[in-house]
PDB file of C-alpha atoms in Angstrom:
ATOM      1  CA  UNK D   1     -18.785   0.995 -13.902  1.00 95.00           C
ATOM      2  CA  UNK D   2     -16.298   3.801 -14.482  1.00 98.00           C
ATOM      3  CA  UNK D   3     -13.750   3.772 -11.673  1.00 98.00           C
ATOM      4  CA  UNK D   4     -10.837   6.282 -11.237  1.00 98.00           C
ATOM      5  CA  UNK D   5      -7.642   5.173  -9.705  1.00 98.00           C
ATOM      6  CA  UNK D   6      -5.323   7.699  -7.980  1.00 97.00           C
ATOM      7  CA  UNK D   7      -1.741   6.471  -8.102  1.00 95.00           C
ATOM      8  CA  UNK D   8      -2.773   4.223 -10.972  1.00 95.00           C
ATOM      9  CA  UNK D   9       0.839   3.998 -12.219  1.00 93.00           C
ATOM     10  CA  UNK D  10       2.320   2.783  -9.024  1.00 94.00           C
ATOM     11  CA  UNK D  11       2.916  -0.799  -7.603  1.00 94.00           C
ATOM     12  CA  UNK D  12      -0.600  -1.465  -6.431  1.00 97.00           C
ATOM     13  CA  UNK D  13      -2.165   1.075  -8.756  1.00 97.00           C
ATOM     14  CA  UNK D  14      -1.242  -0.854 -11.838  1.00 97.00           C
ATOM     15  CA  UNK D  15      -2.557  -4.048 -10.399  1.00 98.00           C
ATOM     16  CA  UNK D  16      -5.805  -2.329  -9.603  1.00 98.00           C
ATOM     17  CA  UNK D  17      -6.200  -1.011 -13.152  1.00 98.00           C
ATOM     18  CA  UNK D  18      -5.627  -4.536 -14.549  1.00 98.00           C
ATOM     19  CA  UNK D  19      -8.091  -6.174 -12.076  1.00 98.00           C
ATOM     20  CA  UNK D  20     -10.694  -3.490 -12.811  1.00 98.00           C
ATOM     21  CA  UNK D  21     -10.586  -4.129 -16.461  1.00 98.00           C
ATOM     22  CA  UNK D  22     -10.589  -7.928 -16.026  1.00 97.00           C
ATOM     23  CA  UNK D  23     -13.832  -7.412 -13.917  1.00 96.00           C
ATOM     24  CA  UNK D  24     -15.401  -5.521 -16.664  1.00 96.00           C
ATOM     25  CA  UNK D  25     -15.071  -1.915 -15.153  1.00 97.00           C
ATOM     26  CA  UNK D  26     -13.694   0.990 -17.012  1.00 98.00           C
ATOM     27  CA  UNK D  27     -10.503   2.202 -15.114  1.00 98.00           C
ATOM     28  CA  UNK D  28      -9.338   5.738 -15.448  1.00 98.00           C
ATOM     29  CA  UNK D  29      -5.871   6.519 -14.355  1.00 97.00           C
ATOM     30  CA  UNK D  30      -5.243   9.714 -12.277  1.00 96.00           C
ATOM     31  CA  UNK D  31      -1.610  10.765 -12.463  1.00 90.00           C
ATOM     32  CA  UNK D  32       0.499  13.565 -13.695  1.00 89.00           C
ATOM     33  CA  UNK D  33       1.425  11.578 -16.737  1.00 88.00           C
ATOM     34  CA  UNK D  34      -2.312  11.563 -17.638  1.00 89.00           C
ATOM     35  CA  UNK D  35      -2.637  15.284 -17.055  1.00 91.00           C
ATOM     36  CA  UNK D  36      -3.918  15.229 -13.525  1.00 94.00           C
ATOM     37  CA  UNK D  37      -2.083  16.881 -10.524  1.00 93.00           C
ATOM     38  CA  UNK D  38      -3.384  15.354  -7.356  1.00 95.00           C
ATOM     39  CA  UNK D  39      -1.506  17.686  -5.047  1.00 94.00           C
ATOM     40  CA  UNK D  40      -1.432  21.322  -6.327  1.00 86.00           C
ATOM     41  CA  UNK D  41      -4.873  22.381  -6.479  1.00 80.00           C
ATOM     42  CA  UNK D  42      -6.155  19.114  -8.292  1.00 82.00           C
ATOM     43  CA  UNK D  43      -5.671  20.387 -11.836  1.00 89.00           C
ATOM     44  CA  UNK D  44      -7.285  18.169 -14.300  1.00 94.00           C
ATOM     45  CA  UNK D  45      -9.365  16.247 -11.719  1.00 96.00           C
ATOM     46  CA  UNK D  46     -12.846  17.603 -12.660  1.00 95.00           C
ATOM     47  CA  UNK D  47     -12.365  16.495 -16.235  1.00 96.00           C
ATOM     48  CA  UNK D  48     -10.983  13.191 -15.324  1.00 97.00           C
ATOM     49  CA  UNK D  49     -13.785  12.380 -12.893  1.00 97.00           C
ATOM     50  CA  UNK D  50     -16.616  13.151 -15.376  1.00 97.00           C
ATOM     51  CA  UNK D  51     -18.906  10.064 -15.219  1.00 97.00           C
ATOM     52  CA  UNK D  52     -16.842   8.197 -12.559  1.00 98.00           C
ATOM     53  CA  UNK D  53     -18.932   6.275  -9.973  1.00 97.00           C
ATOM     54  CA  UNK D  54     -16.059   5.200  -7.676  1.00 98.00           C
ATOM     55  CA  UNK D  55     -12.646   6.507  -6.810  1.00 98.00           C
ATOM     56  CA  UNK D  56      -9.798   4.220  -5.490  1.00 98.00           C
ATOM     57  CA  UNK D  57      -7.010   6.025  -3.882  1.00 98.00           C
ATOM     58  CA  UNK D  58      -3.704   4.122  -3.752  1.00 98.00           C
ATOM     59  CA  UNK D  59      -1.560   7.315  -4.185  1.00 96.00           C
ATOM     60  CA  UNK D  60       1.795   7.414  -2.515  1.00 95.00           C
ATOM     61  CA  UNK D  61       4.701   9.497  -1.622  1.00 95.00           C
ATOM     62  CA  UNK D  62       8.243   8.307  -0.850  1.00 91.00           C
ATOM     63  CA  UNK D  63       9.403   9.922   2.214  1.00 92.00           C
ATOM     64  CA  UNK D  64      10.115   9.231   5.984  1.00 91.00           C
ATOM     65  CA  UNK D  65       9.097  12.810   7.002  1.00 96.00           C
ATOM     66  CA  UNK D  66       5.840  13.300   8.856  1.00 97.00           C
ATOM     67  CA  UNK D  67       5.659  16.820   7.622  1.00 97.00           C
ATOM     68  CA  UNK D  68       5.884  15.872   4.027  1.00 97.00           C
ATOM     69  CA  UNK D  69       3.684  12.828   4.399  1.00 98.00           C
ATOM     70  CA  UNK D  70       0.937  14.760   6.164  1.00 98.00           C
ATOM     71  CA  UNK D  71       1.067  17.576   3.605  1.00 97.00           C
ATOM     72  CA  UNK D  72       0.878  15.163   0.742  1.00 97.00           C
ATOM     73  CA  UNK D  73      -2.027  12.928   1.954  1.00 98.00           C
ATOM     74  CA  UNK D  74      -3.921  15.913   3.205  1.00 97.00           C
ATOM     75  CA  UNK D  75      -3.757  17.680  -0.070  1.00 96.00           C
ATOM     76  CA  UNK D  76      -4.617  14.641  -2.297  1.00 97.00           C
ATOM     77  CA  UNK D  77      -7.339  13.575   0.061  1.00 97.00           C
ATOM     78  CA  UNK D  78      -9.099  16.832  -0.072  1.00 97.00           C
ATOM     79  CA  UNK D  79      -8.756  17.339  -3.670  1.00 96.00           C
ATOM     80  CA  UNK D  80     -10.072  13.935  -4.414  1.00 97.00           C
ATOM     81  CA  UNK D  81     -13.068  14.367  -2.262  1.00 97.00           C
ATOM     82  CA  UNK D  82     -13.961  17.885  -3.234  1.00 96.00           C
ATOM     83  CA  UNK D  83     -13.782  16.907  -6.928  1.00 97.00           C
ATOM     84  CA  UNK D  84     -15.663  13.657  -6.286  1.00 97.00           C
ATOM     85  CA  UNK D  85     -18.439  15.545  -4.689  1.00 97.00           C
ATOM     86  CA  UNK D  86     -18.621  17.868  -7.669  1.00 97.00           C
ATOM     87  CA  UNK D  87     -18.741  14.914 -10.067  1.00 97.00           C
ATOM     88  CA  UNK D  88     -21.290  12.884  -8.085  1.00 97.00           C
ATOM     89  CA  UNK D  89     -18.807  10.171  -7.006  1.00 98.00           C
ATOM     90  CA  UNK D  90     -20.720   7.631  -4.863  1.00 97.00           C
ATOM     91  CA  UNK D  91     -17.911   5.743  -3.240  1.00 98.00           C
ATOM     92  CA  UNK D  92     -14.288   6.660  -2.172  1.00 98.00           C
ATOM     93  CA  UNK D  93     -12.214   3.715  -1.533  1.00 98.00           C
ATOM     94  CA  UNK D  94      -8.696   4.211   0.191  1.00 98.00           C
ATOM     95  CA  UNK D  95      -5.837   1.840   0.853  1.00 98.00           C
ATOM     96  CA  UNK D  96      -4.272   2.462   4.241  1.00 98.00           C
ATOM     97  CA  UNK D  97      -1.797   0.433   6.359  1.00 98.00           C
ATOM     98  CA  UNK D  98      -2.404  -2.008   9.409  1.00 97.00           C
ATOM     99  CA  UNK D  99      -0.871  -0.512  12.582  1.00 96.00           C
ATOM    100  CA  UNK D 100      -0.552   3.142  11.620  1.00 97.00           C
ATOM    101  CA  UNK D 101      -2.175   4.110  14.903  1.00 96.00           C
ATOM    102  CA  UNK D 102       0.266   1.942  16.810  1.00 96.00           C
ATOM    103  CA  UNK D 103       3.679   2.669  15.311  1.00 96.00           C
ATOM    104  CA  UNK D 104       4.828   6.263  15.317  1.00 92.00           C
ATOM    105  CA  UNK D 105       6.631   6.483  12.054  1.00 95.00           C
ATOM    106  CA  UNK D 106       6.566   9.788  10.107  1.00 95.00           C
ATOM    107  CA  UNK D 107       5.033   8.221   7.010  1.00 96.00           C
ATOM    108  CA  UNK D 108       2.233   6.656   9.158  1.00 97.00           C
ATOM    109  CA  UNK D 109       1.281  10.228  10.349  1.00 97.00           C
ATOM    110  CA  UNK D 110       0.472  10.997   6.896  1.00 98.00           C
ATOM    111  CA  UNK D 111      -1.637   7.987   6.332  1.00 98.00           C
ATOM    112  CA  UNK D 112      -3.504   8.843   9.671  1.00 98.00           C
ATOM    113  CA  UNK D 113      -4.099  12.171   8.249  1.00 98.00           C
ATOM    114  CA  UNK D 114      -5.451  10.761   5.068  1.00 98.00           C
ATOM    115  CA  UNK D 115      -7.860   8.589   7.038  1.00 98.00           C
ATOM    116  CA  UNK D 116      -9.188  11.582   9.043  1.00 98.00           C
ATOM    117  CA  UNK D 117      -9.786  13.622   5.765  1.00 98.00           C
ATOM    118  CA  UNK D 118     -11.746  10.793   4.376  1.00 98.00           C
ATOM    119  CA  UNK D 119     -13.949  10.307   7.447  1.00 97.00           C
ATOM    120  CA  UNK D 120     -14.762  13.985   7.459  1.00 97.00           C
ATOM    121  CA  UNK D 121     -15.306  14.250   3.560  1.00 96.00           C
ATOM    122  CA  UNK D 122     -18.483  14.572   1.614  1.00 97.00           C
ATOM    123  CA  UNK D 123     -18.291  11.207  -0.191  1.00 98.00           C
ATOM    124  CA  UNK D 124     -19.278   7.844   1.318  1.00 98.00           C
ATOM    125  CA  UNK D 125     -16.122   6.012   2.025  1.00 98.00           C
ATOM    126  CA  UNK D 126     -14.376   2.769   2.685  1.00 98.00           C
ATOM    127  CA  UNK D 127     -10.800   2.461   4.142  1.00 98.00           C
ATOM    128  CA  UNK D 128      -8.986  -0.817   3.839  1.00 98.00           C
ATOM    129  CA  UNK D 129      -5.873  -1.246   5.945  1.00 97.00           C
ATOM    130  CA  UNK D 130      -3.474  -3.814   4.635  1.00 98.00           C
ATOM    131  CA  UNK D 131      -0.204  -5.099   5.802  1.00 97.00           C
ATOM    132  CA  UNK D 132       3.067  -4.684   4.026  1.00 96.00           C
ATOM    133  CA  UNK D 133       3.491  -6.337   0.646  1.00 97.00           C
ATOM    134  CA  UNK D 134       5.845  -9.145  -0.171  1.00 96.00           C
ATOM    135  CA  UNK D 135       7.313  -6.495  -2.494  1.00 94.00           C
ATOM    136  CA  UNK D 136       8.392  -4.511   0.702  1.00 93.00           C
ATOM    137  CA  UNK D 137      11.588  -6.656   1.005  1.00 94.00           C
ATOM    138  CA  UNK D 138      12.658  -5.693  -2.358  1.00 91.00           C
ATOM    139  CA  UNK D 139      11.931  -2.024  -1.765  1.00 90.00           C
ATOM    140  CA  UNK D 140      13.814  -2.038   1.495  1.00 90.00           C
ATOM    141  CA  UNK D 141      16.884  -3.762  -0.070  1.00 89.00           C
ATOM    142  CA  UNK D 142      16.890  -1.086  -2.965  1.00 86.00           C
ATOM    143  CA  UNK D 143      16.982   1.876  -0.660  1.00 84.00           C
ATOM    144  CA  UNK D 144      20.640   1.564   0.468  1.00 78.00           C
ATOM    145  CA  UNK D 145      22.836   0.424  -2.395  1.00 80.00           C
ATOM    146  CA  UNK D 146      26.239  -0.843  -1.619  1.00 82.00           C
ATOM    147  CA  UNK D 147      27.912  -3.688   0.310  1.00 89.00           C
ATOM    148  CA  UNK D 148      25.650  -3.303   3.317  1.00 90.00           C
ATOM    149  CA  UNK D 149      21.891  -3.957   3.650  1.00 92.00           C
ATOM    150  CA  UNK D 150      20.598  -1.944   6.489  1.00 92.00           C
ATOM    151  CA  UNK D 151      17.233  -3.469   7.400  1.00 95.00           C
ATOM    152  CA  UNK D 152      14.921  -2.558  10.309  1.00 95.00           C
ATOM    153  CA  UNK D 153      13.835  -5.373  12.686  1.00 96.00           C
ATOM    154  CA  UNK D 154      10.175  -5.701  12.087  1.00 96.00           C
ATOM    155  CA  UNK D 155       7.419  -8.350  12.276  1.00 97.00           C
ATOM    156  CA  UNK D 156       4.886  -8.229   9.510  1.00 97.00           C
ATOM    157  CA  UNK D 157       2.206 -10.522   7.990  1.00 97.00           C
ATOM    158  CA  UNK D 158       2.976  -9.617   4.362  1.00 98.00           C
ATOM    159  CA  UNK D 159       0.666 -10.097   1.355  1.00 98.00           C
ATOM    160  CA  UNK D 160       1.253  -9.985  -2.422  1.00 96.00           C
ATOM    161  CA  UNK D 161       0.359  -6.533  -3.939  1.00 97.00           C
ATOM    162  CA  UNK D 162      -1.866  -8.142  -6.521  1.00 96.00           C
ATOM    163  CA  UNK D 163      -4.015  -9.718  -3.793  1.00 97.00           C
ATOM    164  CA  UNK D 164      -4.379  -6.397  -2.312  1.00 98.00           C
ATOM    165  CA  UNK D 165      -5.608  -4.997  -5.587  1.00 98.00           C
ATOM    166  CA  UNK D 166      -7.992  -7.969  -6.083  1.00 97.00           C
ATOM    167  CA  UNK D 167      -9.393  -7.109  -2.721  1.00 97.00           C
ATOM    168  CA  UNK D 168      -9.828  -3.349  -3.502  1.00 98.00           C
ATOM    169  CA  UNK D 169     -11.731  -4.206  -6.680  1.00 98.00           C
ATOM    170  CA  UNK D 170     -14.096  -6.389  -4.597  1.00 97.00           C
ATOM    171  CA  UNK D 171     -14.770  -3.398  -2.318  1.00 97.00           C
ATOM    172  CA  UNK D 172     -15.430  -1.283  -5.340  1.00 96.00           C
ATOM    173  CA  UNK D 173     -18.419  -3.459  -6.304  1.00 89.00           C
ATOM    174  CA  UNK D 174     -20.030  -3.139  -2.860  1.00 93.00           C
ATOM    175  CA  UNK D 175     -21.418  -0.169  -0.981  1.00 94.00           C
ATOM    176  CA  UNK D 176     -19.403   2.106   1.458  1.00 97.00           C
ATOM    177  CA  UNK D 177     -18.515   0.356   4.664  1.00 95.00           C
ATOM    178  CA  UNK D 178     -16.352   2.830   6.624  1.00 97.00           C
ATOM    179  CA  UNK D 179     -13.334   0.972   8.149  1.00 96.00           C
ATOM    180  CA  UNK D 180     -13.232  -2.520   6.374  1.00 96.00           C
ATOM    181  CA  UNK D 181     -11.651  -5.448   8.297  1.00 95.00           C
ATOM    182  CA  UNK D 182      -7.813  -5.552   8.094  1.00 96.00           C
ATOM    183  CA  UNK D 183      -6.312  -7.474   5.197  1.00 97.00           C
ATOM    184  CA  UNK D 184      -3.096  -9.393   5.791  1.00 97.00           C
ATOM    185  CA  UNK D 185      -1.068 -12.257   4.433  1.00 97.00           C
ATOM    186  CA  UNK D 186      -1.171 -15.917   5.309  1.00 97.00           C
ATOM    187  CA  UNK D 187       1.654 -15.887   7.918  1.00 96.00           C
ATOM    188  CA  UNK D 188       3.967 -13.730  10.083  1.00 97.00           C
ATOM    189  CA  UNK D 189       7.362 -12.995   8.777  1.00 97.00           C
ATOM    190  CA  UNK D 190      10.494 -11.154  10.045  1.00 97.00           C
ATOM    191  CA  UNK D 191      11.455  -8.545   7.502  1.00 97.00           C
ATOM    192  CA  UNK D 192      15.310  -9.199   8.049  1.00 96.00           C
ATOM    193  CA  UNK D 193      14.652 -13.023   7.045  1.00 97.00           C
ATOM    194  CA  UNK D 194      12.626 -11.996   4.081  1.00 97.00           C
ATOM    195  CA  UNK D 195      15.546  -9.752   2.771  1.00 95.00           C
ATOM    196  CA  UNK D 196      17.874 -12.597   3.299  1.00 95.00           C
ATOM    197  CA  UNK D 197      15.734 -14.909   1.401  1.00 95.00           C
ATOM    198  CA  UNK D 198      15.495 -12.444  -1.449  1.00 95.00           C
ATOM    199  CA  UNK D 199      19.259 -11.923  -1.711  1.00 93.00           C
ATOM    200  CA  UNK D 200      19.825 -15.648  -1.760  1.00 93.00           C
ATOM    201  CA  UNK D 201      17.113 -16.055  -4.549  1.00 92.00           C
ATOM    202  CA  UNK D 202      19.019 -13.278  -6.516  1.00 90.00           C
ATOM    203  CA  UNK D 203      22.459 -14.552  -5.948  1.00 91.00           C
ATOM    204  CA  UNK D 204      23.447 -11.299  -4.276  1.00 89.00           C
ATOM    205  CA  UNK D 205      26.301 -11.081  -1.654  1.00 89.00           C
ATOM    206  CA  UNK D 206      25.728  -8.124   0.573  1.00 91.00           C
ATOM    207  CA  UNK D 207      26.091  -8.064   4.595  1.00 93.00           C
ATOM    208  CA  UNK D 208      22.653  -7.688   6.142  1.00 94.00           C
ATOM    209  CA  UNK D 209      22.777  -5.293   9.191  1.00 95.00           C
ATOM    210  CA  UNK D 210      19.564  -5.660  11.251  1.00 96.00           C
ATOM    211  CA  UNK D 211      18.629  -2.357  13.013  1.00 95.00           C
ATOM    212  CA  UNK D 212      16.163  -1.927  15.809  1.00 95.00           C
ATOM    213  CA  UNK D 213      14.432   1.374  15.713  1.00 94.00           C
ATOM    214  CA  UNK D 214      14.733   3.332  19.034  1.00 94.00           C
ATOM    215  CA  UNK D 215      12.142   3.688  21.719  1.00 96.00           C
ATOM    216  CA  UNK D 216       8.464   2.994  21.366  1.00 95.00           C
ATOM    217  CA  UNK D 217       8.553   2.756  17.547  1.00 95.00           C
ATOM    218  CA  UNK D 218      11.245  -0.056  17.721  1.00 95.00           C
ATOM    219  CA  UNK D 219       9.116  -1.892  20.366  1.00 96.00           C
ATOM    220  CA  UNK D 220       6.067  -1.704  18.220  1.00 96.00           C
ATOM    221  CA  UNK D 221       7.807  -2.926  15.097  1.00 95.00           C
ATOM    222  CA  UNK D 222       9.386  -5.816  16.827  1.00 95.00           C
ATOM    223  CA  UNK D 223       6.340  -6.705  18.587  1.00 96.00           C
ATOM    224  CA  UNK D 224       2.674  -6.877  17.231  1.00 95.00           C
ATOM    225  CA  UNK D 225       2.353  -3.226  16.237  1.00 96.00           C
ATOM    226  CA  UNK D 226       2.102  -3.919  12.497  1.00 96.00           C
ATOM    227  CA  UNK D 227       0.079  -7.158  12.781  1.00 97.00           C
ATOM    228  CA  UNK D 228      -3.792  -7.313  12.489  1.00 95.00           C
ATOM    229  CA  UNK D 229      -5.525  -7.200  15.898  1.00 88.00           C
ATOM    230  CA  UNK D 230      -7.835  -9.865  15.200  1.00 82.00           C
ATOM    231  CA  UNK D 231      -8.877 -12.688  12.641  1.00 81.00           C
ATOM    232  CA  UNK D 232     -11.955 -10.970  11.279  1.00 80.00           C
ATOM    233  CA  UNK D 233     -10.334  -9.716   8.073  1.00 85.00           C
ATOM    234  CA  UNK D 234      -9.483 -11.536   4.947  1.00 89.00           C
ATOM    235  CA  UNK D 235      -6.137 -13.294   4.413  1.00 96.00           C
ATOM    236  CA  UNK D 236      -4.144 -13.593   1.366  1.00 95.00           C
ATOM    237  CA  UNK D 237      -3.294 -16.999  -0.073  1.00 96.00           C
ATOM    238  CA  UNK D 238       0.377 -16.587  -1.388  1.00 97.00           C
ATOM    239  CA  UNK D 239       3.181 -16.922   1.047  1.00 97.00           C
ATOM    240  CA  UNK D 240       6.252 -15.006   0.826  1.00 97.00           C
ATOM    241  CA  UNK D 241       8.142 -18.161  -0.261  1.00 95.00           C
ATOM    242  CA  UNK D 242       5.644 -18.679  -3.088  1.00 96.00           C
ATOM    243  CA  UNK D 243       5.949 -15.028  -4.190  1.00 95.00           C
ATOM    244  CA  UNK D 244       9.638 -15.352  -4.139  1.00 94.00           C
ATOM    245  CA  UNK D 245       9.601 -18.313  -6.370  1.00 93.00           C
ATOM    246  CA  UNK D 246       7.072 -16.932  -8.720  1.00 90.00           C
ATOM    247  CA  UNK D 247       8.594 -13.485  -9.226  1.00 85.00           C
ATOM    248  CA  UNK D 248      12.269 -13.982  -8.541  1.00 81.00           C
ATOM    249  CA  UNK D 249      13.426 -17.451  -8.990  1.00 74.00           C
ATOM    250  CA  UNK D 250      11.211 -18.116 -12.075  1.00 69.00           C
ATOM    251  CA  UNK D 251      11.611 -14.607 -13.329  1.00 66.00           C
ATOM    252  CA  UNK D 252       7.867 -13.681 -13.180  1.00 62.00           C
ATOM    253  CA  UNK D 253       6.483 -10.229 -13.690  1.00 59.00           C
ATOM    254  CA  UNK D 254       8.526  -7.377 -12.172  1.00 47.00           C
ATOM    255  CA  UNK D 255       7.358  -6.995  -8.616  1.00 46.00           C
ATOM    256  CA  UNK D 256       8.445  -3.437  -7.755  1.00 44.00           C
ATOM    257  CA  UNK D 257       7.317  -0.695 -10.208  1.00 37.00           C
ATOM    258  CA  UNK D 258       7.447   3.038 -10.248  1.00 34.00           C
ATOM    259  CA  UNK D 259       4.615   5.296  -9.212  1.00 30.00           C
TER     260      UNK D 259
END
């Protein structure tokens, strides 16, 4: 099966491409580096989607602005769906985030718009909401260089990005199902503790400054707002400790990759 991957050069996207190839599919990477502009009119999309059966959208934008996030995910979603309809794409699979309807972060407003666009689009769809990745601790630590590591207080049930990619590829092989059951990791963690563990594993000496987000957002993040609501969804196997040993202590494959 020919499968297009929007955001195929990013953290999850690269794993999706690898897993698709391992499963015998033909992955097609949709990115600017491959001549496809997902945002500004979708230049190059029609040619890239020729013969494609399924689209997997793991595209991403780095922003905390609701306005920028909404504009990005709205444009990418509409461009992919319109081009997919013209190309005869039969299944549109999207990666989203657990708790975006319960935590009022600006970026999450963009993901909610993405889901709305997909629901109203012309192509049969599946949306998979997953919890934060184990790699999120590394991303958080990298956002503020210097002697202080400012880390939001947040409960999460993290999962390895590769396991998310594997689950997406399994969805590719099935029919469209609308909202799929939430995907989460094997156990609940505190982001502040994850960052501290990562720093110890790296031998870094920085002062961790835990910060609680104000108002309802902070209450949701420190509570259950980003945890799966029930146990009906799949759970990853690799714990954060195991991921840390494999990727950092033993010097495994680089965990955080550019998009």
